[in-house]
Coordinates of C-alpha atoms in Angstrom, one line a residue:
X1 CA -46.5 -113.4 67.2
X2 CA -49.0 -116.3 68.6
X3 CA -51.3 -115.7 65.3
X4 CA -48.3 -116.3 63.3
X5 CA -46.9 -119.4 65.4
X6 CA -50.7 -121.1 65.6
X7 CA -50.4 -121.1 61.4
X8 CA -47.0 -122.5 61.1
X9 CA -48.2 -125.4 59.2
X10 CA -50.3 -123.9 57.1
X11 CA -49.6 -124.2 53.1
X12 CA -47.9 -120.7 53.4
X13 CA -45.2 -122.5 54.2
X14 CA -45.3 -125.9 53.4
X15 CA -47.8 -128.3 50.8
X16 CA -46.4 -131.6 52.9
X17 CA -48.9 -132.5 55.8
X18 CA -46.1 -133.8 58.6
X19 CA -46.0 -137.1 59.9
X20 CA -48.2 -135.7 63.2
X21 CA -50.5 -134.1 61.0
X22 CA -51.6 -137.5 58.9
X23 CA -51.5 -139.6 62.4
X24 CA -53.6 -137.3 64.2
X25 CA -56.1 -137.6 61.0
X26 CA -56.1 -141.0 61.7
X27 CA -56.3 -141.1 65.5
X28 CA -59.6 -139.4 65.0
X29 CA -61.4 -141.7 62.8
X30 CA -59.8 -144.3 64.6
X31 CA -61.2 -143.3 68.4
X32 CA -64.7 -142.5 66.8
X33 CA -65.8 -146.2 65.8
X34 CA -65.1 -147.6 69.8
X35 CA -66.4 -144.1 71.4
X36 CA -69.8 -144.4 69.6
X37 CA -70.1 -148.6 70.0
X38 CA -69.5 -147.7 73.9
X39 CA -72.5 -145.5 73.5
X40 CA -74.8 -147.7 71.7
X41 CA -73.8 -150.2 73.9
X42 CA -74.7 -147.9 77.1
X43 CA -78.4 -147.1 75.2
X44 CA -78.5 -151.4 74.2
X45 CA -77.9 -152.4 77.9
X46 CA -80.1 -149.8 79.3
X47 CA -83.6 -150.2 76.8
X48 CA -82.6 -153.9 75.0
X49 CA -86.0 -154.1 72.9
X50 CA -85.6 -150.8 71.2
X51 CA -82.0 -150.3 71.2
X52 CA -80.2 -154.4 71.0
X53 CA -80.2 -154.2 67.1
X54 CA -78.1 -151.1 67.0
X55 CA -75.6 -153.3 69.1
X56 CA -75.6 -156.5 67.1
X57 CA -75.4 -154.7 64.2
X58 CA -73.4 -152.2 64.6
X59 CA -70.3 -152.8 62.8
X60 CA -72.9 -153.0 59.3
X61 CA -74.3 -149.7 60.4
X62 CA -71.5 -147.5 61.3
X63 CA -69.4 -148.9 58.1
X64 CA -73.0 -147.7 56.0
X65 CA -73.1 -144.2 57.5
X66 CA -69.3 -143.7 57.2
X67 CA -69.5 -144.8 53.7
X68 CA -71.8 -141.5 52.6
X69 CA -69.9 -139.5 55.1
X70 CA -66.8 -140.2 53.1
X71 CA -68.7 -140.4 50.0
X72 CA -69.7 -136.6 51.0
X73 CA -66.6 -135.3 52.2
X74 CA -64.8 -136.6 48.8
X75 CA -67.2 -135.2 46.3
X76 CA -66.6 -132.2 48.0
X77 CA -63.6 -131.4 49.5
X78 CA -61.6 -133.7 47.6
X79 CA -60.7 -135.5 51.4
X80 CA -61.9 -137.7 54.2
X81 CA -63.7 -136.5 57.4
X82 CA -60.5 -136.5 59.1
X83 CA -58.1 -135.2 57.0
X84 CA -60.7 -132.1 55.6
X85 CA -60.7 -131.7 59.9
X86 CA -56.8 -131.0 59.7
X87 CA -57.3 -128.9 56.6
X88 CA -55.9 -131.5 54.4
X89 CA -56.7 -132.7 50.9
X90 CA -56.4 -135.6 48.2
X91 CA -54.7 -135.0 45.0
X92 CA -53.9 -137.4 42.0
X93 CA -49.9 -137.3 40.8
X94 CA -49.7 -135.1 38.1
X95 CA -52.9 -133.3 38.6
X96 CA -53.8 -130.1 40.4
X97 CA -54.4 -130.2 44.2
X98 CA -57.4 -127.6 43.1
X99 CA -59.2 -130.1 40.9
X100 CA -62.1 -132.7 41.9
X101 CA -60.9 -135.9 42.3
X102 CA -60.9 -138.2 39.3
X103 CA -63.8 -140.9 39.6
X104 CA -61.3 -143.8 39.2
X105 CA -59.6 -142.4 42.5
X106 CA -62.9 -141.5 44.0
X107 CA -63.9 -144.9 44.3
X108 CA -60.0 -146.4 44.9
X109 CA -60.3 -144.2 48.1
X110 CA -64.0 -145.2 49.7
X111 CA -62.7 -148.6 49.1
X112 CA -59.5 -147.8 51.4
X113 CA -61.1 -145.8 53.3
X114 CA -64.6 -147.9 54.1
X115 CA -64.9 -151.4 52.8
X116 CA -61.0 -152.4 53.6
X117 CA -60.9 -151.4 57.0
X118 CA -64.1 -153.1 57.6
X119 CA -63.0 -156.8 56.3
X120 CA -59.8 -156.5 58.4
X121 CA -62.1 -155.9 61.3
X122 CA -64.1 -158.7 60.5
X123 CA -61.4 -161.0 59.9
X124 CA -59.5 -160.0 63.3
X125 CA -63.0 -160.6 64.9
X126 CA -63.5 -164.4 63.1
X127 CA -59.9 -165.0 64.3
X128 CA -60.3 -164.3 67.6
X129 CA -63.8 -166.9 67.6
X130 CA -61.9 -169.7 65.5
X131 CA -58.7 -169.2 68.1
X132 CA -61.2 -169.9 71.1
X133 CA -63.4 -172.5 69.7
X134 CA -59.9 -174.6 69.1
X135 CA -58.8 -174.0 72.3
X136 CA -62.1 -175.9 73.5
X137 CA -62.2 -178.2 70.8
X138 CA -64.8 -177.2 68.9
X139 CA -64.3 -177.7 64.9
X140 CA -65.8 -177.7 61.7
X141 CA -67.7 -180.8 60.1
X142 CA -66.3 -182.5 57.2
X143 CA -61.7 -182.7 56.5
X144 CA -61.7 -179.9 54.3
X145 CA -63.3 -177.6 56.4
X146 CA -61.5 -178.7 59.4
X147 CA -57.9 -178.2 56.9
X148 CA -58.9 -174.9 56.1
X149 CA -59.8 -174.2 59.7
X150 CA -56.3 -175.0 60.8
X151 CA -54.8 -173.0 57.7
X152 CA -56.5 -170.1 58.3
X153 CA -56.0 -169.8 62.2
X154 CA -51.7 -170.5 61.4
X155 CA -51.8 -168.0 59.0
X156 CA -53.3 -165.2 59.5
X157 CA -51.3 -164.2 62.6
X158 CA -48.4 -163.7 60.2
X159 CA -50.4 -161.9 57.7
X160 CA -51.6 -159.7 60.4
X161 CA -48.2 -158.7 60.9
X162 CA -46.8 -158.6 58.1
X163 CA -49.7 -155.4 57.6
X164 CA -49.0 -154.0 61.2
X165 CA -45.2 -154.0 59.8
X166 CA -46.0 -152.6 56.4
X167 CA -48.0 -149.3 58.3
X168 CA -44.9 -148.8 60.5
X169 CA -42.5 -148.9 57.5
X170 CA -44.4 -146.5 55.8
X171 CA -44.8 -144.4 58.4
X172 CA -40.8 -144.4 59.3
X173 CA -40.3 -144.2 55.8
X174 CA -42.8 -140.9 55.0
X175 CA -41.1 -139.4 58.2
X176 CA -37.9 -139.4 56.5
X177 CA -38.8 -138.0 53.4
X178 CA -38.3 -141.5 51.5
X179 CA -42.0 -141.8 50.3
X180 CA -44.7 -139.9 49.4
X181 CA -47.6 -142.2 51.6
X182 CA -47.9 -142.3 55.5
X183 CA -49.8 -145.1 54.7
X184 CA -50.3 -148.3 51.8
X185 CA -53.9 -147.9 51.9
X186 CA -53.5 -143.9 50.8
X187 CA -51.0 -145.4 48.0
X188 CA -53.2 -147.8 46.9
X189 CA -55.9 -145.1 46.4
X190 CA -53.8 -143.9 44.0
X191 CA -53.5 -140.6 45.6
X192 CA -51.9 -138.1 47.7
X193 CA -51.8 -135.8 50.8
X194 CA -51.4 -132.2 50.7
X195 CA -52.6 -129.0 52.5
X196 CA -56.0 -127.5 51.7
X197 CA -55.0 -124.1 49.9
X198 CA -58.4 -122.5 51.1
X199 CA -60.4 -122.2 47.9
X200 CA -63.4 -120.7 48.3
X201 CA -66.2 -123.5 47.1
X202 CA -67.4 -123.2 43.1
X203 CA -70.9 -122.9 43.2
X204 CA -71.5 -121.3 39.7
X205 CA -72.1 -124.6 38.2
X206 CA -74.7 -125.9 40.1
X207 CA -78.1 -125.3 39.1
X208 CA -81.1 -124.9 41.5
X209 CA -82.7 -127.5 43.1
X210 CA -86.4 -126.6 42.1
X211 CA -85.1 -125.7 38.7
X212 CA -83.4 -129.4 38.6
X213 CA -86.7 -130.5 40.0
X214 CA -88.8 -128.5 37.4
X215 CA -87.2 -130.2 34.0
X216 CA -86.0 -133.4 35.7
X217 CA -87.8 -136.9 34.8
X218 CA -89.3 -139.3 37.1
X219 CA -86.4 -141.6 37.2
X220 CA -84.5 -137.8 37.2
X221 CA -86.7 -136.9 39.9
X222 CA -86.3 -140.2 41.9
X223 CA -82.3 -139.9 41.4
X224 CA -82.1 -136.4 43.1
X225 CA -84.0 -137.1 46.1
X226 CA -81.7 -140.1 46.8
X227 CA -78.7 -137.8 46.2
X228 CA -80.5 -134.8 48.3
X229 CA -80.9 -137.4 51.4
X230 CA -77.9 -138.6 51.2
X231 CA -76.2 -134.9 51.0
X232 CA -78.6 -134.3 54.1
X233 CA -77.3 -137.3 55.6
X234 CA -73.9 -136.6 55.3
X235 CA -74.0 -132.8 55.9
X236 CA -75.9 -134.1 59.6
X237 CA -73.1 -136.5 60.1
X238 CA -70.7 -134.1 59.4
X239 CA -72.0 -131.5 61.9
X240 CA -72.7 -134.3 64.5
X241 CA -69.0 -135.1 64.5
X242 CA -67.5 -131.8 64.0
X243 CA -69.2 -130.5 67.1
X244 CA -68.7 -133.7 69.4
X245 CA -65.2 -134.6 68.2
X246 CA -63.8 -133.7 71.2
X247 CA -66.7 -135.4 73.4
X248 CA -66.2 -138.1 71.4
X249 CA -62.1 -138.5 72.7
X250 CA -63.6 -138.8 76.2
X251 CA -66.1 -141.2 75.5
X252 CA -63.1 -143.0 73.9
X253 CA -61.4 -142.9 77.1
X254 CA -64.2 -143.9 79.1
X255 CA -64.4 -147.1 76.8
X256 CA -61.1 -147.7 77.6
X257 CA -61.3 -147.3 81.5
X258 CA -64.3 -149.2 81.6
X259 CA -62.9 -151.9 79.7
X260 CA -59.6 -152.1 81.9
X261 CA -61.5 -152.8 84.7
X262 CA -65.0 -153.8 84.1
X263 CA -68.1 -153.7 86.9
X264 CA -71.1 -155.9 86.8
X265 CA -72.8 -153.7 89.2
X266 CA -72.3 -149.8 87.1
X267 CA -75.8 -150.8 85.5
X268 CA -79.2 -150.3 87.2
X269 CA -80.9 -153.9 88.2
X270 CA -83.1 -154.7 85.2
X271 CA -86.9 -155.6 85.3
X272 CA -87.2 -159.4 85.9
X273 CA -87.3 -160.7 82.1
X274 CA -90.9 -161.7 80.5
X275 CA -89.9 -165.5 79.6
X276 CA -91.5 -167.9 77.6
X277 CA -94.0 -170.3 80.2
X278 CA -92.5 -173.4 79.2
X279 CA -89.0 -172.4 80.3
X280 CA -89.9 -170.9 83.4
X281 CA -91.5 -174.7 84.1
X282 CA -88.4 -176.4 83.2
X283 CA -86.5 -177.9 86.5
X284 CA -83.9 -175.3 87.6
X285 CA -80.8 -177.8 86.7
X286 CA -81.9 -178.0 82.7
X287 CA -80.2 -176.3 80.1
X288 CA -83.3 -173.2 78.6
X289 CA -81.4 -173.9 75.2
X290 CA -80.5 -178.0 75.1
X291 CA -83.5 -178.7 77.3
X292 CA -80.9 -182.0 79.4
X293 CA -79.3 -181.4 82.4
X294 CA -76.9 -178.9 82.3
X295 CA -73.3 -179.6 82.3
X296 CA -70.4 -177.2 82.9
X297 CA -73.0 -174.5 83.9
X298 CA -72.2 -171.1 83.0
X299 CA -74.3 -167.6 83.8
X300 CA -74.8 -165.0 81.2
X301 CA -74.9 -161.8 83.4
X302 CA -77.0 -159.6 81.3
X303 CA -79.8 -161.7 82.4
X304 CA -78.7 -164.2 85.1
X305 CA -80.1 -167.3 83.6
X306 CA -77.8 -170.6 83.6
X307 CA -77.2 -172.6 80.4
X308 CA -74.5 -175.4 79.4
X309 CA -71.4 -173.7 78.2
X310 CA -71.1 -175.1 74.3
X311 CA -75.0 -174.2 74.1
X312 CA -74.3 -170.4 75.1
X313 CA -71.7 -169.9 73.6
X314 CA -72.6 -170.7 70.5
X315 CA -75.6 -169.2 70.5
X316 CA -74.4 -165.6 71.7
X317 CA -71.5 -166.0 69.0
X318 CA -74.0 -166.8 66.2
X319 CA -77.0 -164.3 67.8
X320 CA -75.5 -161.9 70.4
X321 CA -78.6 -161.9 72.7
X322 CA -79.7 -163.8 75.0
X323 CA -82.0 -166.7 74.0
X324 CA -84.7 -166.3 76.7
X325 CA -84.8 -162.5 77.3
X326 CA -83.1 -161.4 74.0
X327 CA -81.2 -158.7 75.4
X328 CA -78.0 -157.8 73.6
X329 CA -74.9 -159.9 75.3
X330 CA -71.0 -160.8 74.1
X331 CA -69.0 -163.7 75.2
X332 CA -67.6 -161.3 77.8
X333 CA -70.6 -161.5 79.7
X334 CA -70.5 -165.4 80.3
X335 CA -69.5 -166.6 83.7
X336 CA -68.6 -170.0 84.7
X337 CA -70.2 -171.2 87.6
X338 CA -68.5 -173.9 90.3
X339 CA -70.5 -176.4 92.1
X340 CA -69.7 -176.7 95.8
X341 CA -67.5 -179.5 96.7
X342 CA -69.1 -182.4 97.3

């Protein structure tokens, strides 16, 4: 009886995924991006020279190595990482679940899967730096950049949710049966959601790879050791995830936790910083970046040296380290520092 209830949503029974089915899909791929940044950000704050770029770069990265992991699980199983997890599958209208995906809807679906996600991400991230540097009065040079400035920080709130407002109607709308999409960026893919029937994989078609090898060209040659690394690369992702999905939720957790209430002293006391001799000579109340007397003095914590607020700020917005000891900081590390009354 418990085998039979554990496959109740199998296709035996219905093709449909359910409305938990397609948001747990998404949950996943949604708790792995802040999960592994939490990690890289453990291994930045802990070795800075080797690991720092992985932090400032990071966004750039993990949208590069999701793109083949995608690219990967599409060629293959005709689905994403997630939704091949929750035995799922992509299907054009009109075609048969069983057939590979069309190339037209290939691409539609990295695009809504990968690049899309990744500009709204960036554009929530520009918002929140244009929001603050009004709020202190910093603006653009010049009238039309300062017009656009304005137009882009009153609108986008509203085009943020008006999208917030589309997933939900989707959603509410897929749960009753009205639509055939959880989601707008799976309709604008051009495809569809259904259960994985359990084909065995078609293999007949594919040659050897020393045959290929053997009567390939150079150029031949050259394109199927890119493809072979980037099967490799894909097939190691893949295997990474699978096995650490579930460490993965708790490191997602731990982000959050850590984040709700954040400790300056949970990292070991770093090495004192090799800084540059001229620097270390400057008097103790001059900016390291401005090189005047420091005004509105702020700390950054990841290194404990004292700069003028505008000068830090924009340089960890623009550079994300720190400009004497180039470890990897965020605004969230500046502190402002009061003067004792007088």
């Amino acid at each position: 009886m418990a085998e039979n209830a554990a496959h109740i949503t199998s296709a035996t029974f219905t093709s449909v995924p359910s409305i938990f089915e397609v948001l747990a899909q998404e949950s996943l791929m949604g708790s792995v991006r802040p999960a592994l940044k939490h990690a890289v950000k453990v291994l930045a704050e802990s070795r800075p020279e080797k690991f720092g770029c992985l932090l400032r770069w990071y966004d750039e990265i993990y949208t590069g190595l999701d793109f083949i992991l995608q690219n990967y699980y599409l060629h293959k199983y005709n689905a994403s990482f997630a939704e091949n997890f929750y035995d799922l599958k992509r299907f054009v209208n009109g075609a048969s679940p069983s057939k590979n995906l069309p190339r037209r809807a290939l691409w539609k679906s990295l695009l809504c899967l990968v690049i899309l996600p990744y500009l709204k991400q960036k554009l929530d991230h520009w918002f929140e730096e244009a929001r603050h540097s009004y709020n202190i009065g910093q603006q653009p040079k010049g009238q039309v950049y300062k017009q656009l400035y304005k137009m882009f920080l009153a609108v986008y709130p509203y085009v943020h949710m008006s999208w917030e407002g589309s997933l939900l109607a989707y959603q509410v709308a897929y749960m009753l049966g009205k639509i055939s999409w959880h989601s707008p960026l799976l309709h604008l893919s051009g495809t569809k959601l259904c259960h994985a029937e359990g084909e065995e994989e078609d293999v007949s078609h594919s040659l050897p790879f020393s045959q290929l090898w053997s009567s390939a060209s150079l150029p031949g040659k050259l394109n199927l050791v890119t493809r072979k690394a980037l099967s490799l690369t894909a097939v190691t992702l893949s295997t990474s995830l699978s096995v650490g999905v579930f460490f993965l939720q708790f490191l997602d957790w731990w982000y959050a936790s850590e984040n709700n209430a954040p400790s300056l002293m949970a990292l070991p006391v770093p090495d004192p910083p090799e800084t540059d001799k001229d620097l270390v000579k400057t008097p103790h109340n001059v900016c390291p970046l401005c090189l005047k007397l420091r005004t509105n003095d702020t700390a950054l914590s990841t290194s404990g040296f004292v700069f003028c607020y505008p000068c830090i700020y924009d340089y960890i917005r623009q550079h994300q380290c720190c400009p004497v000891t180039s470890y990897p900081s965020q605004q969230q590390h500046l502190i402002k520092l009061y003067p004792p009354d007088s």
